[in-house]
Amino acid sequence: MRFSLFLAGLTATLAAAVPLDEQLFGRSVDLGSKLHGEERRTARGDPEGNGFHSGYFYSYWSDGRGSVDYRNQVNGTYTATWTNVGNWVGGKGWNPGGPKVVQYNGTWSGRNVNSYLALYGWTKNSLIEYYIVESYGSYNPSSGTSRLGTVNSDGSDYDIYRTQRVNQPSIVGRATFYQFWSVRRNHRVGGTITVANHFAAWERSNLKLGAHDYMILATEGYGSSGSSAITVKEAGVEGVPYPNEPDSRRDNN
């Protein structure tokens, strides 16, 4: 996730001076390959990186500020506790992603701090970074941008947005690419995400995805402290998606 710092709660005058893509979630986002900050925290829990664990794909990154204890658990479960972080994000899911029916449940303490839960993914050719935001805390990710449409899915309306990143890091190196967003109006922590509904709604808004790379149910904290414990799976599918993948980890780009 690529980001430019922005803190919710700055004055409206300052917010107006910040580029749109720096306002969303308080920074621009790229879970796939982050640049490490100079100030590193003491490692806790599992090491940062991405790979496979207990039959699921996972990704975990932080900018090294504050303390994060991220732990992959059995099957599609992970837990995390973060304290006074700059920015961190992690979660479990699939590689590649796609129009799955995703089920998730758990706990998340981010309602009153700068944090969110989202189904997050990438595509290539075209290079697109996308989010289906299920819940956010003290900062509204749709602030300062124009709504392109709405899709009703899984018990709520989601507002659709698009932003652009110019010459920024991505899963293929520095590039210019679009970010697609669906932001749920009725927040929740747990339920079903019919991903195909969002992909179809984006297509109707002329937001075209490419070939799918990874997709995870992510927790993120930004300038905050909190905790989460999330379990994710594909509806109607028995067992783990990658039963033959050994546990593995590679460094973030």
mmCIF file of C-alpha atoms in Angstrom:
data_model
loop_
_atom_site.group_PDB
_atom_site.id
_atom_site.type_symbol
_atom_site.label_atom_id
_atom_site.label_comp_id
_atom_site.label_asym_id
_atom_site.label_seq_id
_atom_site.Cartn_x
_atom_site.Cartn_y
_atom_site.Cartn_z
ATOM 1 C CA MET A 1 0.000 0.000 0.000
ATOM 2 C CA ARG A 2 1.426 3.358 -1.032
ATOM 3 C CA PHE A 3 0.490 6.320 1.058
ATOM 4 C CA SER A 4 0.888 10.033 1.595
ATOM 5 C CA LEU A 5 0.325 11.135 5.167
ATOM 6 C CA PHE A 6 -2.911 12.827 6.093
ATOM 7 C CA LEU A 7 -4.488 12.917 9.535
ATOM 8 C CA ALA A 8 -8.231 13.084 9.989
ATOM 9 C CA GLY A 9 -9.124 16.064 12.080
ATOM 10 C CA LEU A 10 -6.991 18.645 10.260
ATOM 11 C CA THR A 11 -8.794 21.866 9.441
ATOM 12 C CA ALA A 12 -10.945 22.116 6.330
ATOM 13 C CA THR A 13 -8.500 24.625 4.861
ATOM 14 C CA LEU A 14 -5.618 22.232 5.118
ATOM 15 C CA ALA A 15 -7.716 19.340 3.866
ATOM 16 C CA ALA A 16 -8.577 21.336 0.747
ATOM 17 C CA ALA A 17 -4.887 21.749 0.026
ATOM 18 C CA VAL A 18 -4.196 18.008 0.170
ATOM 19 C CA PRO A 19 -4.490 16.104 -3.131
ATOM 20 C CA LEU A 20 -7.547 13.887 -3.367
ATOM 21 C CA ASP A 21 -5.635 10.636 -3.394
ATOM 22 C CA GLU A 22 -3.852 11.677 -0.191
ATOM 23 C CA GLN A 23 -7.191 12.254 1.563
ATOM 24 C CA LEU A 24 -8.652 8.789 1.143
ATOM 25 C CA PHE A 25 -8.094 6.824 4.354
ATOM 26 C CA GLY A 26 -5.574 9.486 5.293
ATOM 27 C CA ARG A 27 -3.085 8.304 2.667
ATOM 28 C CA SER A 28 -2.836 6.614 -0.692
ATOM 29 C CA VAL A 29 -2.932 2.895 -0.460
ATOM 30 C CA ASP A 30 -1.014 -0.093 -1.796
ATOM 31 C CA LEU A 31 -1.019 -3.235 0.289
ATOM 32 C CA GLY A 32 1.018 -5.105 -2.265
ATOM 33 C CA SER A 33 4.487 -3.601 -1.879
ATOM 34 C CA LYS A 34 5.364 -0.897 0.640
ATOM 35 C CA LEU A 35 8.575 0.947 1.150
ATOM 36 C CA HIS A 36 10.013 0.467 4.627
ATOM 37 C CA GLY A 37 10.484 3.560 6.759
ATOM 38 C CA GLU A 38 13.799 4.361 8.356
ATOM 39 C CA GLU A 39 12.497 4.019 11.915
ATOM 40 C CA ARG A 40 11.844 0.334 12.645
ATOM 41 C CA ARG A 41 9.859 -1.071 15.545
ATOM 42 C CA THR A 42 10.775 -4.143 17.533
ATOM 43 C CA ALA A 43 9.324 -7.161 15.696
ATOM 44 C CA ARG A 44 6.392 -8.885 17.399
ATOM 45 C CA GLY A 45 4.257 -11.777 16.248
ATOM 46 C CA ASP A 46 4.796 -13.012 12.700
ATOM 47 C CA PRO A 47 7.373 -11.243 10.515
ATOM 48 C CA GLU A 48 6.226 -8.883 7.788
ATOM 49 C CA GLY A 49 5.843 -10.311 4.312
ATOM 50 C CA ASN A 50 3.415 -12.257 2.148
ATOM 51 C CA GLY A 51 2.913 -15.857 1.203
ATOM 52 C CA PHE A 52 0.817 -18.822 2.316
ATOM 53 C CA HIS A 53 -0.204 -19.962 5.770
ATOM 54 C CA SER A 54 -2.508 -22.810 6.760
ATOM 55 C CA GLY A 55 -3.977 -23.044 3.265
ATOM 56 C CA TYR A 56 -4.620 -19.308 2.705
ATOM 57 C CA PHE A 57 -2.683 -16.472 1.108
ATOM 58 C CA TYR A 58 -1.706 -13.639 3.446
ATOM 59 C CA SER A 59 -0.051 -10.219 3.307
ATOM 60 C CA TYR A 60 1.264 -8.150 6.235
ATOM 61 C CA TRP A 61 3.099 -4.813 6.066
ATOM 62 C CA SER A 62 3.916 -1.894 8.388
ATOM 63 C CA ASP A 63 5.896 1.319 8.082
ATOM 64 C CA GLY A 64 7.895 0.410 11.198
ATOM 65 C CA ARG A 65 6.462 3.018 13.570
ATOM 66 C CA GLY A 66 4.766 1.974 16.776
ATOM 67 C CA SER A 67 4.118 -1.659 17.649
ATOM 68 C CA VAL A 68 2.187 -4.311 15.704
ATOM 69 C CA ASP A 69 1.576 -7.879 16.814
ATOM 70 C CA TYR A 70 0.153 -9.621 13.720
ATOM 71 C CA ARG A 71 -0.324 -13.389 13.879
ATOM 72 C CA ASN A 72 -1.540 -15.833 11.246
ATOM 73 C CA GLN A 73 -3.774 -18.421 12.874
ATOM 74 C CA VAL A 74 -5.275 -21.688 11.618
ATOM 75 C CA ASN A 75 -7.041 -21.692 8.232
ATOM 76 C CA GLY A 76 -8.478 -18.257 7.332
ATOM 77 C CA THR A 77 -7.986 -16.616 10.724
ATOM 78 C CA TYR A 78 -5.570 -13.893 11.782
ATOM 79 C CA THR A 79 -5.269 -11.701 14.868
ATOM 80 C CA ALA A 80 -3.643 -8.316 15.329
ATOM 81 C CA THR A 81 -2.982 -5.758 18.045
ATOM 82 C CA TRP A 82 -1.418 -2.404 17.174
ATOM 83 C CA THR A 83 -0.244 0.480 19.379
ATOM 84 C CA ASN A 84 0.635 4.028 18.309
ATOM 85 C CA VAL A 85 1.373 2.945 14.752
ATOM 86 C CA GLY A 86 2.195 5.054 11.759
ATOM 87 C CA ASN A 87 0.535 2.711 9.274
ATOM 88 C CA TRP A 88 0.088 -1.058 9.110
ATOM 89 C CA VAL A 89 -2.114 -3.468 7.162
ATOM 90 C CA GLY A 90 -2.547 -7.210 6.989
ATOM 91 C CA GLY A 91 -4.950 -10.023 6.319
ATOM 92 C CA LYS A 92 -5.715 -13.370 4.700
ATOM 93 C CA GLY A 93 -7.422 -14.352 1.471
ATOM 94 C CA TRP A 94 -6.615 -15.593 -2.015
ATOM 95 C CA ASN A 95 -4.055 -15.345 -4.791
ATOM 96 C CA PRO A 96 -5.471 -14.882 -7.320
ATOM 97 C CA GLY A 97 -8.648 -13.155 -6.188
ATOM 98 C CA GLY A 98 -11.800 -12.826 -8.254
ATOM 99 C CA PRO A 99 -15.621 -12.706 -8.126
ATOM 100 C CA LYS A 100 -15.969 -14.902 -5.067
ATOM 101 C CA VAL A 101 -18.701 -14.903 -2.428
ATOM 102 C CA VAL A 102 -16.655 -14.078 0.660
ATOM 103 C CA GLN A 103 -17.804 -14.741 4.208
ATOM 104 C CA TYR A 104 -16.050 -13.258 7.209
ATOM 105 C CA ASN A 105 -16.589 -12.681 10.918
ATOM 106 C CA GLY A 106 -14.701 -11.608 13.982
ATOM 107 C CA THR A 107 -13.979 -8.548 16.079
ATOM 108 C CA TRP A 108 -12.509 -5.140 15.276
ATOM 109 C CA SER A 109 -11.958 -2.291 17.752
ATOM 110 C CA GLY A 110 -11.436 0.470 15.179
ATOM 111 C CA ARG A 111 -14.784 2.264 15.272
ATOM 112 C CA ASN A 112 -13.437 5.316 17.096
ATOM 113 C CA VAL A 113 -9.910 5.452 15.663
ATOM 114 C CA ASN A 114 -8.379 5.719 12.203
ATOM 115 C CA SER A 115 -8.781 2.131 11.032
ATOM 116 C CA TYR A 116 -10.835 0.100 8.585
ATOM 117 C CA LEU A 117 -11.864 -3.339 7.383
ATOM 118 C CA ALA A 118 -11.929 -3.941 3.632
ATOM 119 C CA LEU A 119 -11.732 -6.612 0.997
ATOM 120 C CA TYR A 120 -8.648 -5.452 -0.861
ATOM 121 C CA GLY A 121 -7.056 -6.583 -4.109
ATOM 122 C CA TRP A 122 -5.029 -5.903 -7.223
ATOM 123 C CA THR A 123 -5.364 -6.645 -10.929
ATOM 124 C CA LYS A 124 -2.779 -6.474 -13.710
ATOM 125 C CA ASN A 125 -3.271 -5.493 -17.350
ATOM 126 C CA SER A 126 -4.939 -3.133 -16.417
ATOM 127 C CA LEU A 127 -3.109 -2.340 -13.196
ATOM 128 C CA ILE A 128 -5.871 -1.582 -10.665
ATOM 129 C CA GLU A 129 -5.909 -1.408 -6.872
ATOM 130 C CA TYR A 130 -9.399 -1.966 -5.405
ATOM 131 C CA TYR A 131 -11.267 -1.857 -2.099
ATOM 132 C CA ILE A 132 -14.652 -3.015 -0.851
ATOM 133 C CA VAL A 133 -14.775 -1.172 2.474
ATOM 134 C CA GLU A 134 -16.944 -2.861 5.089
ATOM 135 C CA SER A 135 -16.281 -0.585 8.059
ATOM 136 C CA TYR A 136 -14.174 2.458 8.855
ATOM 137 C CA GLY A 137 -13.475 4.414 12.016
ATOM 138 C CA SER A 138 -12.840 8.107 12.630
ATOM 139 C CA TYR A 139 -12.021 9.011 9.019
ATOM 140 C CA ASN A 140 -14.532 8.643 6.168
ATOM 141 C CA PRO A 141 -12.705 7.294 3.117
ATOM 142 C CA SER A 142 -15.105 9.017 0.715
ATOM 143 C CA SER A 143 -14.276 12.501 2.002
ATOM 144 C CA GLY A 144 -13.369 14.958 -0.710
ATOM 145 C CA THR A 145 -14.207 12.879 -3.784
ATOM 146 C CA SER A 146 -17.174 12.569 -6.144
ATOM 147 C CA ARG A 147 -19.432 9.551 -6.072
ATOM 148 C CA LEU A 148 -19.618 7.727 -9.410
ATOM 149 C CA GLY A 149 -22.499 5.446 -8.526
ATOM 150 C CA THR A 150 -24.073 3.166 -5.953
ATOM 151 C CA VAL A 151 -24.532 -0.578 -5.690
ATOM 152 C CA ASN A 152 -26.871 -2.349 -3.287
ATOM 153 C CA SER A 153 -25.401 -5.624 -2.117
ATOM 154 C CA ASP A 154 -25.561 -7.831 0.958
ATOM 155 C CA GLY A 155 -27.921 -5.606 2.915
ATOM 156 C CA SER A 156 -26.509 -2.123 2.243
ATOM 157 C CA ASP A 157 -25.758 0.502 -0.356
ATOM 158 C CA TYR A 158 -22.096 0.953 -1.226
ATOM 159 C CA ASP A 159 -20.896 4.225 -2.782
ATOM 160 C CA ILE A 160 -18.491 3.924 -5.712
ATOM 161 C CA TYR A 161 -15.425 6.109 -6.218
ATOM 162 C CA ARG A 162 -12.273 6.220 -8.327
ATOM 163 C CA THR A 163 -8.933 7.887 -7.602
ATOM 164 C CA GLN A 164 -5.619 7.876 -9.434
ATOM 165 C CA ARG A 165 -2.027 7.355 -8.330
ATOM 166 C CA VAL A 166 0.685 8.853 -10.544
ATOM 167 C CA ASN A 167 4.183 7.347 -10.673
ATOM 168 C CA GLN A 168 3.708 5.543 -7.376
ATOM 169 C CA PRO A 169 4.893 2.113 -6.179
ATOM 170 C CA SER A 170 2.674 -0.837 -7.030
ATOM 171 C CA ILE A 171 2.865 -4.615 -7.298
ATOM 172 C CA VAL A 172 4.759 -4.158 -10.588
ATOM 173 C CA GLY A 173 7.027 -1.312 -9.471
ATOM 174 C CA ARG A 174 6.439 2.411 -9.915
ATOM 175 C CA ALA A 175 3.450 3.056 -12.136
ATOM 176 C CA THR A 176 0.402 5.223 -12.746
ATOM 177 C CA PHE A 177 -2.820 3.385 -11.911
ATOM 178 C CA TYR A 178 -6.395 3.815 -10.728
ATOM 179 C CA GLN A 179 -7.909 2.843 -7.387
ATOM 180 C CA PHE A 180 -11.535 1.596 -7.376
ATOM 181 C CA TRP A 181 -13.631 1.879 -4.205
ATOM 182 C CA SER A 182 -16.955 0.569 -2.890
ATOM 183 C CA VAL A 183 -17.665 2.044 0.572
ATOM 184 C CA ARG A 184 -20.437 0.471 2.623
ATOM 185 C CA ARG A 185 -22.912 2.885 4.235
ATOM 186 C CA ASN A 186 -24.120 0.519 6.971
ATOM 187 C CA HIS A 187 -20.935 -0.511 8.711
ATOM 188 C CA ARG A 188 -20.500 -4.070 9.900
ATOM 189 C CA VAL A 189 -17.934 -6.565 11.140
ATOM 190 C CA GLY A 190 -18.978 -9.864 9.638
ATOM 191 C CA GLY A 191 -21.210 -11.051 6.835
ATOM 192 C CA THR A 192 -21.174 -11.958 3.161
ATOM 193 C CA ILE A 193 -19.515 -9.951 0.390
ATOM 194 C CA THR A 194 -20.825 -10.832 -3.072
ATOM 195 C CA VAL A 195 -17.758 -9.571 -4.893
ATOM 196 C CA ALA A 196 -19.240 -10.010 -8.384
ATOM 197 C CA ASN A 197 -21.878 -7.360 -7.572
ATOM 198 C CA HIS A 198 -19.152 -4.778 -7.030
ATOM 199 C CA PHE A 199 -17.199 -5.791 -10.114
ATOM 200 C CA ALA A 200 -20.381 -5.480 -12.221
ATOM 201 C CA ALA A 201 -21.251 -2.096 -10.687
ATOM 202 C CA TRP A 202 -17.735 -0.807 -11.372
ATOM 203 C CA GLU A 203 -18.062 -1.994 -14.979
ATOM 204 C CA ARG A 204 -21.330 -0.046 -15.311
ATOM 205 C CA SER A 205 -19.444 3.022 -14.064
ATOM 206 C CA ASN A 206 -16.775 2.384 -16.734
ATOM 207 C CA LEU A 207 -14.288 1.131 -14.131
ATOM 208 C CA LYS A 208 -12.652 -1.867 -15.790
ATOM 209 C CA LEU A 209 -10.533 -4.400 -13.932
ATOM 210 C CA GLY A 210 -7.687 -6.474 -15.370
ATOM 211 C CA ALA A 211 -6.406 -9.976 -14.577
ATOM 212 C CA HIS A 212 -6.690 -10.760 -10.888
ATOM 213 C CA ASP A 213 -3.730 -10.809 -8.536
ATOM 214 C CA TYR A 214 -4.250 -11.283 -4.755
ATOM 215 C CA MET A 215 -7.305 -10.375 -2.652
ATOM 216 C CA ILE A 216 -7.436 -10.333 1.173
ATOM 217 C CA LEU A 217 -9.858 -9.363 3.940
ATOM 218 C CA ALA A 218 -7.646 -6.678 5.464
ATOM 219 C CA THR A 219 -7.400 -4.767 8.724
ATOM 220 C CA GLU A 220 -5.570 -1.449 8.630
ATOM 221 C CA GLY A 221 -4.553 0.980 11.349
ATOM 222 C CA TYR A 222 -3.236 4.473 10.723
ATOM 223 C CA GLY A 223 -1.967 6.768 13.482
ATOM 224 C CA SER A 224 -3.939 4.689 15.965
ATOM 225 C CA SER A 225 -4.135 1.785 18.392
ATOM 226 C CA GLY A 226 -6.539 -1.134 18.243
ATOM 227 C CA SER A 227 -7.082 -4.825 17.700
ATOM 228 C CA SER A 228 -8.832 -7.277 15.417
ATOM 229 C CA ALA A 229 -9.461 -11.002 15.085
ATOM 230 C CA ILE A 230 -10.870 -11.957 11.675
ATOM 231 C CA THR A 231 -11.774 -15.236 9.981
ATOM 232 C CA VAL A 232 -12.424 -15.334 6.228
ATOM 233 C CA LYS A 233 -13.569 -18.070 3.831
ATOM 234 C CA GLU A 234 -15.312 -18.562 0.507
ATOM 235 C CA ALA A 235 -19.014 -19.331 0.852
ATOM 236 C CA GLY A 236 -20.022 -22.831 -0.144
ATOM 237 C CA VAL A 237 -16.444 -24.116 -0.374
ATOM 238 C CA GLU A 238 -15.321 -26.814 2.009
ATOM 239 C CA GLY A 239 -11.762 -26.820 3.233
ATOM 240 C CA VAL A 240 -8.963 -24.345 2.595
ATOM 241 C CA PRO A 241 -8.317 -22.921 -0.887
ATOM 242 C CA TYR A 242 -4.656 -24.003 -1.076
ATOM 243 C CA PRO A 243 -4.351 -27.350 0.729
ATOM 244 C CA ASN A 244 -1.134 -28.260 -1.105
ATOM 245 C CA GLU A 245 0.708 -24.981 -0.491
ATOM 246 C CA PRO A 246 3.286 -25.258 2.296
ATOM 247 C CA ASP A 247 3.595 -22.359 4.713
ATOM 248 C CA SER A 248 5.860 -19.770 3.116
ATOM 249 C CA ARG A 249 6.875 -16.141 3.359
ATOM 250 C CA ARG A 250 8.613 -13.678 1.095
ATOM 251 C CA ASP A 251 9.691 -10.137 1.814
ATOM 252 C CA ASN A 252 7.518 -7.216 0.770
ATOM 253 C CA ASN A 253 8.795 -5.283 -2.235
#
